[in-house]
PDB file of C-alpha atoms in Angstrom:
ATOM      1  CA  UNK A   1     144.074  68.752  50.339  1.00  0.00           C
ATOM      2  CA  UNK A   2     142.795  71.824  51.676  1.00  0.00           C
ATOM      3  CA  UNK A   3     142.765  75.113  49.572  1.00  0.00           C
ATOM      4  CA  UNK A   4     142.484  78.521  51.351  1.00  0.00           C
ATOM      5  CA  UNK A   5     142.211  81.597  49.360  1.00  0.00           C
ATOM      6  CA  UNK A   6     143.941  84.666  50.926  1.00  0.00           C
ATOM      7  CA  UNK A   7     146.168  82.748  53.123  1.00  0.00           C
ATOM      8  CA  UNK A   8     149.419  84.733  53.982  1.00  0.00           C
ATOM      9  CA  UNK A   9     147.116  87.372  55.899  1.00  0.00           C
ATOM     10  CA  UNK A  10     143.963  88.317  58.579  1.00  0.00           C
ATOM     11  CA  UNK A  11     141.303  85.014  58.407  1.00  0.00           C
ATOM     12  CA  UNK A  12     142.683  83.360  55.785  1.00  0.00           C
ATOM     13  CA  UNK A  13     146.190  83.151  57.616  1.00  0.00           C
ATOM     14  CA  UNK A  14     144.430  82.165  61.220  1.00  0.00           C
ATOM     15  CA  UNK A  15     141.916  79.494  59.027  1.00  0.00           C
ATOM     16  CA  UNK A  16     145.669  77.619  57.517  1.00  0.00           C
ATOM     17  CA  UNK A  17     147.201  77.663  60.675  1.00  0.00           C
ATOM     18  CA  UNK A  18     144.314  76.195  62.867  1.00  0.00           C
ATOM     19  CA  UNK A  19     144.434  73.820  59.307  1.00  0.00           C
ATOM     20  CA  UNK A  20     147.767  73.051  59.641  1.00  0.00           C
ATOM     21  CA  UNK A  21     147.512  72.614  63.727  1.00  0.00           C
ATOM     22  CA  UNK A  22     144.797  69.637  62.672  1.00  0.00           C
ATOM     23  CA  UNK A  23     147.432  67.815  60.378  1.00  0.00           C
ATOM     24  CA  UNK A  24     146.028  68.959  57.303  1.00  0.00           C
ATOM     25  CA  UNK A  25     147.464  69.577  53.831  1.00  0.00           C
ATOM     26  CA  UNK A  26     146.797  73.245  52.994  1.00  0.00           C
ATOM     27  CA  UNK A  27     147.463  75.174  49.191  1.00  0.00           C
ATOM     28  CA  UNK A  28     147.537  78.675  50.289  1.00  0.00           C
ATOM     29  CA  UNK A  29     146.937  80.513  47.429  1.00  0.00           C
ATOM     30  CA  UNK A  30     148.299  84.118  47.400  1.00  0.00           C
ATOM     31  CA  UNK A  31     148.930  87.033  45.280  1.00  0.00           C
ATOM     32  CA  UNK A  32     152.225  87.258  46.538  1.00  0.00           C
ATOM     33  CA  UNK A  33     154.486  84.415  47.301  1.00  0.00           C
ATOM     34  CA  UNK A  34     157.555  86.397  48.669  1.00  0.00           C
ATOM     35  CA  UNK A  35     155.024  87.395  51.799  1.00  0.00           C
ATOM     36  CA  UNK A  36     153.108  84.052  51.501  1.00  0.00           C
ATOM     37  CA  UNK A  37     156.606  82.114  51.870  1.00  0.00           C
ATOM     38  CA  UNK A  38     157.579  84.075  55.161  1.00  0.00           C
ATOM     39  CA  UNK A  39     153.862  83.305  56.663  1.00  0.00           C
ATOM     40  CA  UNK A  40     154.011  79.728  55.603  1.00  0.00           C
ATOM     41  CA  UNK A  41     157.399  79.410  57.489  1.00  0.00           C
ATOM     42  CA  UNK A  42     156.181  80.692  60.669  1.00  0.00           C
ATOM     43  CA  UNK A  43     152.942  78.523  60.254  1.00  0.00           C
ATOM     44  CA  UNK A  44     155.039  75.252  59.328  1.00  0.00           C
ATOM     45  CA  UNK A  45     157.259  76.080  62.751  1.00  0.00           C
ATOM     46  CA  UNK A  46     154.458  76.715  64.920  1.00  0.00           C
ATOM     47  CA  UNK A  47     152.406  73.606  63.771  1.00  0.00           C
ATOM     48  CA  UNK A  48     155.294  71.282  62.664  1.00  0.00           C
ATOM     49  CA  UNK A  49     153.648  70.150  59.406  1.00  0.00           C
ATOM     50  CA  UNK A  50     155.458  70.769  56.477  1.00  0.00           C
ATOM     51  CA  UNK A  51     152.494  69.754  53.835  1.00  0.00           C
ATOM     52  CA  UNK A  52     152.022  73.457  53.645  1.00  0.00           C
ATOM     53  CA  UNK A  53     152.348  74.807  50.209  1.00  0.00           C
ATOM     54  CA  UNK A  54     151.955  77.895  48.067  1.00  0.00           C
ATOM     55  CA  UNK A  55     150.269  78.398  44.321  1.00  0.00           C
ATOM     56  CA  UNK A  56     150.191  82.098  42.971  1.00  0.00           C
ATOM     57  CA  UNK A  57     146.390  82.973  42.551  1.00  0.00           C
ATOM     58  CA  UNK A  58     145.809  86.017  41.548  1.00  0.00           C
ATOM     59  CA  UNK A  59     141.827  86.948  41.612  1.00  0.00           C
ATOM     60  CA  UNK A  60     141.756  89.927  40.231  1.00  0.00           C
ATOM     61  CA  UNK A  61     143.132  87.747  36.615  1.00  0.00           C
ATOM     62  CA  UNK A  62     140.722  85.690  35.494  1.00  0.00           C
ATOM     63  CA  UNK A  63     143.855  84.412  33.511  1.00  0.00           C
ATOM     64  CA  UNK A  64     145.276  83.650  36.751  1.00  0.00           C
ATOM     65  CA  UNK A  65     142.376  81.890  38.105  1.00  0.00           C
ATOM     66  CA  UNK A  66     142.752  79.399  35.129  1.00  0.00           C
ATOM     67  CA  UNK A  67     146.431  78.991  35.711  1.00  0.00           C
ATOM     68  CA  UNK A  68     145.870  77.774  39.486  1.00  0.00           C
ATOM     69  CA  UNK A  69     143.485  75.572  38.580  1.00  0.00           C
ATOM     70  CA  UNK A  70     144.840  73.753  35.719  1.00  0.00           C
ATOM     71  CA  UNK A  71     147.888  73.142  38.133  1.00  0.00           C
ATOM     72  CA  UNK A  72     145.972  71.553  40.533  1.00  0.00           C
ATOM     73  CA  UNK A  73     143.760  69.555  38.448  1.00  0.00           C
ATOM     74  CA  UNK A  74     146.983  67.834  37.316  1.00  0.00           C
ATOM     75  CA  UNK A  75     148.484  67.195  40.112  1.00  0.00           C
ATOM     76  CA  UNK A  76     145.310  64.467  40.325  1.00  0.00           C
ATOM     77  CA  UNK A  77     144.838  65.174  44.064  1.00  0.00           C
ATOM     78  CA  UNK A  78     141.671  65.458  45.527  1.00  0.00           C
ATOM     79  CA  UNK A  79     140.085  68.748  47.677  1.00  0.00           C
ATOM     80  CA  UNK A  80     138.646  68.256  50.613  1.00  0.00           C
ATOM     81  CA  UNK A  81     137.547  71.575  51.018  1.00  0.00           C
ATOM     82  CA  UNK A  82     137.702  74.717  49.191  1.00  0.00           C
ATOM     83  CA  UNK A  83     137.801  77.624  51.548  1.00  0.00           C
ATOM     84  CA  UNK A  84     136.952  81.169  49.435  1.00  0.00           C
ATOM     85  CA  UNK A  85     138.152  83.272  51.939  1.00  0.00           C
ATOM     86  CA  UNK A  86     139.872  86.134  49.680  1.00  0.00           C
ATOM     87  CA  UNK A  87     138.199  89.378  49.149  1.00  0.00           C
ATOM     88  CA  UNK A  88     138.958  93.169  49.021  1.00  0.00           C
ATOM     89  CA  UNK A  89     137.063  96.599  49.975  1.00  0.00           C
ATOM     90  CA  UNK A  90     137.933  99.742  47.633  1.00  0.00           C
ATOM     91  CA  UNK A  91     136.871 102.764  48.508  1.00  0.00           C
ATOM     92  CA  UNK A  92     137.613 104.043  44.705  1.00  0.00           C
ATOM     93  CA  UNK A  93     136.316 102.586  41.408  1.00  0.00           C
ATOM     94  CA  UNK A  94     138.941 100.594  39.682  1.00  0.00           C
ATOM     95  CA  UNK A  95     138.965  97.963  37.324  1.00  0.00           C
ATOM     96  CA  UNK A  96     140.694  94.339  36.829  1.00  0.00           C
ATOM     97  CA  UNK A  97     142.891  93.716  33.933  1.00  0.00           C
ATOM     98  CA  UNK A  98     139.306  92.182  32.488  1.00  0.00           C
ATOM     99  CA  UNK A  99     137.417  95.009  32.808  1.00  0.00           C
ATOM    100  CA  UNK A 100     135.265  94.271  35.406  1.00  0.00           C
ATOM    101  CA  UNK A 101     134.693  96.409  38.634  1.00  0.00           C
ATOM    102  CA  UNK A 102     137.068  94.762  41.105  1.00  0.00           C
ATOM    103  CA  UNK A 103     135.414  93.947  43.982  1.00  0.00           C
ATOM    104  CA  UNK A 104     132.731  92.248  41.803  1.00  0.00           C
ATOM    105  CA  UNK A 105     135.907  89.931  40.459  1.00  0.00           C
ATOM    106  CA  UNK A 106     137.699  89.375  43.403  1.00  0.00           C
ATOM    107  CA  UNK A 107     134.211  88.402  45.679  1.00  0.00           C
ATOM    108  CA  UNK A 108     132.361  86.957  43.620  1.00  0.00           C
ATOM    109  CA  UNK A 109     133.103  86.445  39.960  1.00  0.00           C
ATOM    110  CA  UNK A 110     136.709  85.053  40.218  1.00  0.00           C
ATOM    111  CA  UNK A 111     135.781  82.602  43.508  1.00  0.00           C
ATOM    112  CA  UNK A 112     132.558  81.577  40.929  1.00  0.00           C
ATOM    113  CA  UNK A 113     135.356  80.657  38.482  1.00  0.00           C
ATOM    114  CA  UNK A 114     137.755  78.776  40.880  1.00  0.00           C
ATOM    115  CA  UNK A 115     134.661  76.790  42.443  1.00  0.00           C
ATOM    116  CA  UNK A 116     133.606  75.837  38.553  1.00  0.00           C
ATOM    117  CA  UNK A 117     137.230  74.612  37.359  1.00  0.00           C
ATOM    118  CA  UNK A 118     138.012  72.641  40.773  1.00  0.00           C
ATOM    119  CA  UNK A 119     134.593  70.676  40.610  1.00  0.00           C
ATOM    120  CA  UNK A 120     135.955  67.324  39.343  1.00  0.00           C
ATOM    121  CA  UNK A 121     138.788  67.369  41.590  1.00  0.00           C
ATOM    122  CA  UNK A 122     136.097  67.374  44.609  1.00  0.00           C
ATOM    123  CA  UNK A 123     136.666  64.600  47.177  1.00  0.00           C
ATOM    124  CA  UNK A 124     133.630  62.642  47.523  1.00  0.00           C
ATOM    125  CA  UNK A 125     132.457  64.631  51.087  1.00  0.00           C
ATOM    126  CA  UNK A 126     134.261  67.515  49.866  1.00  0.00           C
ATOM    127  CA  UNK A 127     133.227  70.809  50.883  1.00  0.00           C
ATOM    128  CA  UNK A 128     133.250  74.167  49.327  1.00  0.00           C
ATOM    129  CA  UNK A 129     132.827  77.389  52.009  1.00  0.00           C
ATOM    130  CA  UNK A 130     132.100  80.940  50.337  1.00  0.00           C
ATOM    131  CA  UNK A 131     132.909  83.760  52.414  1.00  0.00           C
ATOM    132  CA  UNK A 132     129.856  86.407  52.310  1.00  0.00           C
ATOM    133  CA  UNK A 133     128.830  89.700  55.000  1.00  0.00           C
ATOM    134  CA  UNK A 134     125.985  91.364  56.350  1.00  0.00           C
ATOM    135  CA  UNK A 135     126.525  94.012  53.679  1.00  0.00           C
ATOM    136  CA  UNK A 136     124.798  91.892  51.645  1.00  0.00           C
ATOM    137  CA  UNK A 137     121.845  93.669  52.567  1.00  0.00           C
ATOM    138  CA  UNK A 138     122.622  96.405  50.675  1.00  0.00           C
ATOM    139  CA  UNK A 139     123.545  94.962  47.472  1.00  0.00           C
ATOM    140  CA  UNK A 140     120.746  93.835  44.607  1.00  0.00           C
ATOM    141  CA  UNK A 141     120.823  92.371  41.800  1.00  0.00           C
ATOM    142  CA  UNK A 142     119.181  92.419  37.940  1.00  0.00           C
ATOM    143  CA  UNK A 143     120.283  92.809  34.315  1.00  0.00           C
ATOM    144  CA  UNK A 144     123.189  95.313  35.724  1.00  0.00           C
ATOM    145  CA  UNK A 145     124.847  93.647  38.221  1.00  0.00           C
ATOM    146  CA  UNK A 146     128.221  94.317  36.377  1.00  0.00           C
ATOM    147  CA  UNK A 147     127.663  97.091  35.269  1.00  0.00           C
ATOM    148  CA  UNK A 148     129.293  99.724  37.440  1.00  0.00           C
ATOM    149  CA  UNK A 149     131.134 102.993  36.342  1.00  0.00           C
ATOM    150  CA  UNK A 150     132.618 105.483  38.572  1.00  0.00           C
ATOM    151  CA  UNK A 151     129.624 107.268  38.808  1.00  0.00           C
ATOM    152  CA  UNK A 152     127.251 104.608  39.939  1.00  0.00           C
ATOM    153  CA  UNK A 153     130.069 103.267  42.132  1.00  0.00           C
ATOM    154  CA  UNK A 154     129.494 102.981  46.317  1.00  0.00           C
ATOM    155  CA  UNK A 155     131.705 101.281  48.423  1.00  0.00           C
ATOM    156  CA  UNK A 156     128.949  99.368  50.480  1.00  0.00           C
ATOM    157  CA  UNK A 157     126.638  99.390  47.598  1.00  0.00           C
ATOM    158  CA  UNK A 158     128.953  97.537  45.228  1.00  0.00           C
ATOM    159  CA  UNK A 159     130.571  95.341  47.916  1.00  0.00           C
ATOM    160  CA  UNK A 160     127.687  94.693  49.225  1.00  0.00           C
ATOM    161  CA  UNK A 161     126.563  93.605  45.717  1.00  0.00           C
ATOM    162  CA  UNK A 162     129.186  91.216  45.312  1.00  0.00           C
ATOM    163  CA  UNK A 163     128.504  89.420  48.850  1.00  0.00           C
ATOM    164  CA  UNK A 164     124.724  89.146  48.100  1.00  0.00           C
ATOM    165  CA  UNK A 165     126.028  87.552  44.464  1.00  0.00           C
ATOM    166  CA  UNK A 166     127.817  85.072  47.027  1.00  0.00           C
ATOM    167  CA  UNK A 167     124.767  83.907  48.534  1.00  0.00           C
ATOM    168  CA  UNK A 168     123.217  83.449  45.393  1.00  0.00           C
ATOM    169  CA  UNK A 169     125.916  81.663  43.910  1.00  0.00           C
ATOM    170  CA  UNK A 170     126.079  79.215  47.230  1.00  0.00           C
ATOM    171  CA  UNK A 171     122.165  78.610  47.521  1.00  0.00           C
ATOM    172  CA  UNK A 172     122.037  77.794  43.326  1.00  0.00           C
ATOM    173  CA  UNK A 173     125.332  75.536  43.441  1.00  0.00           C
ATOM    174  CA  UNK A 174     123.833  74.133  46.842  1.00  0.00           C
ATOM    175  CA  UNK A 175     120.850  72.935  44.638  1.00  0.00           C
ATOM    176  CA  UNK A 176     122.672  72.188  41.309  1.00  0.00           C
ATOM    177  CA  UNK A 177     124.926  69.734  43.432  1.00  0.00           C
ATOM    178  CA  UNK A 178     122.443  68.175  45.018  1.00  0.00           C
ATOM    179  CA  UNK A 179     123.170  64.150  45.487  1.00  0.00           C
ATOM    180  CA  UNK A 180     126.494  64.601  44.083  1.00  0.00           C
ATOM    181  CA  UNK A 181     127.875  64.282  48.114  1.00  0.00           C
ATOM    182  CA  UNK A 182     129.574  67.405  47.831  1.00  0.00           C
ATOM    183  CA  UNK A 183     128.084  70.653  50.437  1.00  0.00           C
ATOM    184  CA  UNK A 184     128.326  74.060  49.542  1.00  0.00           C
ATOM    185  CA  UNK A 185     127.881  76.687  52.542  1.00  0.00           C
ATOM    186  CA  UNK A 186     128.501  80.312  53.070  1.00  0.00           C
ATOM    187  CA  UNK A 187     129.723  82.112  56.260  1.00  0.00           C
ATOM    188  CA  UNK A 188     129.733  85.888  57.750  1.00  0.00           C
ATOM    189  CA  UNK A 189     133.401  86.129  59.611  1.00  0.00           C
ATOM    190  CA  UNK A 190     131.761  89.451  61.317  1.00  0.00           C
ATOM    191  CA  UNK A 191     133.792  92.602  61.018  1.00  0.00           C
ATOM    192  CA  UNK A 192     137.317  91.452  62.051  1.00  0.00           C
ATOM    193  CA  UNK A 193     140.581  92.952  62.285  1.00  0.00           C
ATOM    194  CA  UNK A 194     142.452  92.780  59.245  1.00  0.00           C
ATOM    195  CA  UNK A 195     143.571  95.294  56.488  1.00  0.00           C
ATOM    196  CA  UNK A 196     140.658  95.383  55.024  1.00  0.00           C
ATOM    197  CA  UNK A 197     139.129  97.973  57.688  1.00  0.00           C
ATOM    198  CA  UNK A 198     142.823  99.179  59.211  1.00  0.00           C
ATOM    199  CA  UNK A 199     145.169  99.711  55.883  1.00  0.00           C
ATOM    200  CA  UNK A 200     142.356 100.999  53.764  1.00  0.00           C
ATOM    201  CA  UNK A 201     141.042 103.778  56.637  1.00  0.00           C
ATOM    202  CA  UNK A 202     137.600 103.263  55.612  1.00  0.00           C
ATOM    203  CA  UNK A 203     136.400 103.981  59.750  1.00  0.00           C
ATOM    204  CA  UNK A 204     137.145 107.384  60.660  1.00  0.00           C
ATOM    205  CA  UNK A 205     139.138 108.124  64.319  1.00  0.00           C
ATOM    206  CA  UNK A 206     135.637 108.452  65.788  1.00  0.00           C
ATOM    207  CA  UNK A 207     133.878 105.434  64.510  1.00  0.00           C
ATOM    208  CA  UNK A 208     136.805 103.061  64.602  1.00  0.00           C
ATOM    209  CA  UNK A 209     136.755 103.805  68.571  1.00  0.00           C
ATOM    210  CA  UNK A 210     132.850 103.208  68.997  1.00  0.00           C
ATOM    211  CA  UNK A 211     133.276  99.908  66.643  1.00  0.00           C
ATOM    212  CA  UNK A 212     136.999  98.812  68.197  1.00  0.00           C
ATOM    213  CA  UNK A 213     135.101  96.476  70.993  1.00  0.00           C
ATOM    214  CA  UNK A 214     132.876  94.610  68.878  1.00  0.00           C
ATOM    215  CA  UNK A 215     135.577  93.723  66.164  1.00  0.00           C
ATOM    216  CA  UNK A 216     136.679  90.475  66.277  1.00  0.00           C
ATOM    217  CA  UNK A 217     140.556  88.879  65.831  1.00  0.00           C
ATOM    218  CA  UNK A 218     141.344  87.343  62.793  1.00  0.00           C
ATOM    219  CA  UNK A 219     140.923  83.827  64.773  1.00  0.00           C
ATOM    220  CA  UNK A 220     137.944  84.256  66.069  1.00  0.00           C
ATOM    221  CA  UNK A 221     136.799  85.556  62.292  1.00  0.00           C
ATOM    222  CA  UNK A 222     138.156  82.311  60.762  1.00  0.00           C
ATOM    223  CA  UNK A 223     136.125  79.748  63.409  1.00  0.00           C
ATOM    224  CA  UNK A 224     133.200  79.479  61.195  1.00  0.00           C
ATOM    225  CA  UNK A 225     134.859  78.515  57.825  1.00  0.00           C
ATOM    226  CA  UNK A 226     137.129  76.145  60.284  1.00  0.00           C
ATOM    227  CA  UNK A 227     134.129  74.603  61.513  1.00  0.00           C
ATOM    228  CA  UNK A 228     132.428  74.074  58.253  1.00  0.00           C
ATOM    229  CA  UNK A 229     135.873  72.784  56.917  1.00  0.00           C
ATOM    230  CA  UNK A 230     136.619  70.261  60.160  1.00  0.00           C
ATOM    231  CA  UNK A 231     133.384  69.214  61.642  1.00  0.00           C
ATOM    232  CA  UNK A 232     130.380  66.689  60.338  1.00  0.00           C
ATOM    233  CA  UNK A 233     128.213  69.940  60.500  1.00  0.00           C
ATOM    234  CA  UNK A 234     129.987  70.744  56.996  1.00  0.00           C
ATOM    235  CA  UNK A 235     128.991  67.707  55.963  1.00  0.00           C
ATOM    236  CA  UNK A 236     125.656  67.125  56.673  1.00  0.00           C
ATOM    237  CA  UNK A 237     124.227  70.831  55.559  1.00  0.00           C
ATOM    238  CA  UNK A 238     124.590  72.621  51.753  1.00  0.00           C
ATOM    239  CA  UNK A 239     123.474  75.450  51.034  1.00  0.00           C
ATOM    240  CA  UNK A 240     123.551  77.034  54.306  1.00  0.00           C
ATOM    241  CA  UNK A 241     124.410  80.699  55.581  1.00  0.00           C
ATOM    242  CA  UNK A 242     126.291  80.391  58.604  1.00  0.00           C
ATOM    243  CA  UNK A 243     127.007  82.981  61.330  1.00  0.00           C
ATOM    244  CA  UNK A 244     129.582  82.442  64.150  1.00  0.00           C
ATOM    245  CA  UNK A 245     129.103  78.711  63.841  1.00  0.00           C
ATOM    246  CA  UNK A 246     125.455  78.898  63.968  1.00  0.00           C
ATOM    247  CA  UNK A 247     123.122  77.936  60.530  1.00  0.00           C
ATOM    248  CA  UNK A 248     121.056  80.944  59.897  1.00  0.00           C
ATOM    249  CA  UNK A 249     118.053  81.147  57.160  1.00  0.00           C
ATOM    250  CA  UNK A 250     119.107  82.180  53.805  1.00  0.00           C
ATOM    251  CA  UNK A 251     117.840  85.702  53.286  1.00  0.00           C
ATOM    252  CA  UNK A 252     114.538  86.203  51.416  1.00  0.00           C
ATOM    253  CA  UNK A 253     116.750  88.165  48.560  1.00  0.00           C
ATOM    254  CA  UNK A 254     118.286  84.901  48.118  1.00  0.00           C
ATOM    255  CA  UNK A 255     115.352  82.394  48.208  1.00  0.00           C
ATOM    256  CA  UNK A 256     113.929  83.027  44.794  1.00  0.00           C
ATOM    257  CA  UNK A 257     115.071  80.685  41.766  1.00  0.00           C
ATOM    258  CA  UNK A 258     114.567  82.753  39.142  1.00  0.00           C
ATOM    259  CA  UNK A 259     116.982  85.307  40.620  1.00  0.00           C
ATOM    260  CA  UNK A 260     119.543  82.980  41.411  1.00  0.00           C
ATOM    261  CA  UNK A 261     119.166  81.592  38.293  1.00  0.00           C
ATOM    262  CA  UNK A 262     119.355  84.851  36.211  1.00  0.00           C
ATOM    263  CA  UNK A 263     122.401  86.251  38.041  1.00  0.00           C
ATOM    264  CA  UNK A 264     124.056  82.505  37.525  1.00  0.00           C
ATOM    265  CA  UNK A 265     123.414  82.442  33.299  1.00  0.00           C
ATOM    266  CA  UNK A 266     124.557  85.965  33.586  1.00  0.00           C
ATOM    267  CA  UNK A 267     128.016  84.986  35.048  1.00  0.00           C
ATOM    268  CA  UNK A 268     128.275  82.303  32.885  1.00  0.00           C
ATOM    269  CA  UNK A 269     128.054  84.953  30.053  1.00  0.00           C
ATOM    270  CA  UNK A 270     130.753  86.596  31.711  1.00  0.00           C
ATOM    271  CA  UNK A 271     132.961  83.516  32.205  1.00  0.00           C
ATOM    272  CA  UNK A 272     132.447  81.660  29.451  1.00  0.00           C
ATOM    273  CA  UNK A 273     135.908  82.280  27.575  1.00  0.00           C
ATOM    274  CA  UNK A 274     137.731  80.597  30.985  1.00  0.00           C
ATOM    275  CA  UNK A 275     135.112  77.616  31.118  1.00  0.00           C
ATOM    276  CA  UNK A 276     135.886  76.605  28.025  1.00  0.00           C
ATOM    277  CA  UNK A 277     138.114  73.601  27.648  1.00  0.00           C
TER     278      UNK A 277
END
């Protein structure tokens, strides 16, 4: 079984239906399951394989997050690969129904959640791929790194936050997994065309034209997480930061234990009502 996060639109649609196309059993899990259903559809007609499913995952719920996984973990089947492709860009401050800034939930916390509860139900081999960005750059991270208000918020600061919390999370799980046969990588799609940089506006008229040739389609966007997912490359690496198919070096923000290892106790603050048992 294959889990995609995010499926029903932009990467995470293009990463089920190259799944699908390969035979594979897919979960898409989706906020919305009326618009899921009429993706799936198309997706089970194009590919002819009808193990396509949906499960309502909501990430902005940690609630929800709980939900999806205790469903899964009794159906008794086991993941092959766990593809955290979901993620959202908000130009205004807002937060979740928990209170927590909601890109900071959506990319990062919640996915940090969903890898946690799935763990046991990890094929031996299985492979977890966390979807991170070149933003990253501009995030950091210390004591604060949830604590944003609408006047500390930035767009790329805060986003840019939650994708560097990505790569920590990857590079700390990469080594806290270590011998258990199961690799954890993260991948930069690029900037592709989805919602995420049409629907929200965020380029203006001028810089969307200087930007337009170097954006990449949503299949193109989804080929790295596809090859991590498909090939014995996602196999044989963990803890890896991988850039259109290539393995790049970890970033030197990254590299440091005692960082990783702050930001992860810190999240397990956070989280530790929904780990509980």
């Amino acid at each position: 079984m294959y889990i995609v996060t995010g499926a029903n639109g932009g990467i995470g649609k293009a990463i089920t239906e190259a799944l699908a196309k390969s035979g594979c059993r897919v979960v898409m899990a989706c906020r919305n399951r009326q618009k899921a259903e009429q993706v799936r559809q198309q997706i089970v007609s194009l590919s002819g394989n009808s193990g396509i499913e949906i499960e309502e995952l909501d990430l902005a719920s940690f609630a929800s997050v709980k939900e999806f996984a205790a469903r899964l973990l009794q159906g008794g089947e086991k993941i092959e690969a766990l593809i955290n492709n979901a993620g959202v860009m908000c130009r205004e401050f807002g937060l979740t129904e928990d209170g927590m800034e909601q890109m900071l939930q959506v990319n990062y916390a919640s996915p940090w959640l969903l890898t946690h509860l799935l763990l046991p139900a990890l094929a031996e081999g299985g492979r977890i791929i966390n979807t991170s960005s070149c933003t990253y750059r501009l995030g950091k991270t210390d004591e604060h790194f949830f604590d944003v208000t609408a006047e500390n918020y930035g767009l790329f600061k805060i986003y840019g936050r939650s994708k560097l919390g990505v790569l920590m999370f990857t590079a700390e799980l990469a080594q806290r997994l270590e011998g258990e046969k199961i690799t954890v990588n993260a991948v930069d799609p690029g900037v592709v065309d989805t919602g995420m940089i049409t629907m929200h506006r965020w380029f203006d008229p001028l810089t969307n034209l200087f930007f337009r040739p170097f954006i990449k389609s949503p299949e193109r966007g989804a080929a790295t997480s596809l090859y991590l997912a498909l090939s014995e490359a996602g196999r044989a690496v963990s803890g890896g930061f991988w850039i259109n198919r290539h393995l790049r070096k970890m970033p030197k923000d990254v590299i440091p234990q005692e960082a990783r290892g702050k930001l992860w106790e810190l999240t397990e603050r956070k989280l530790k009502k929904y780990l509980e048992k």
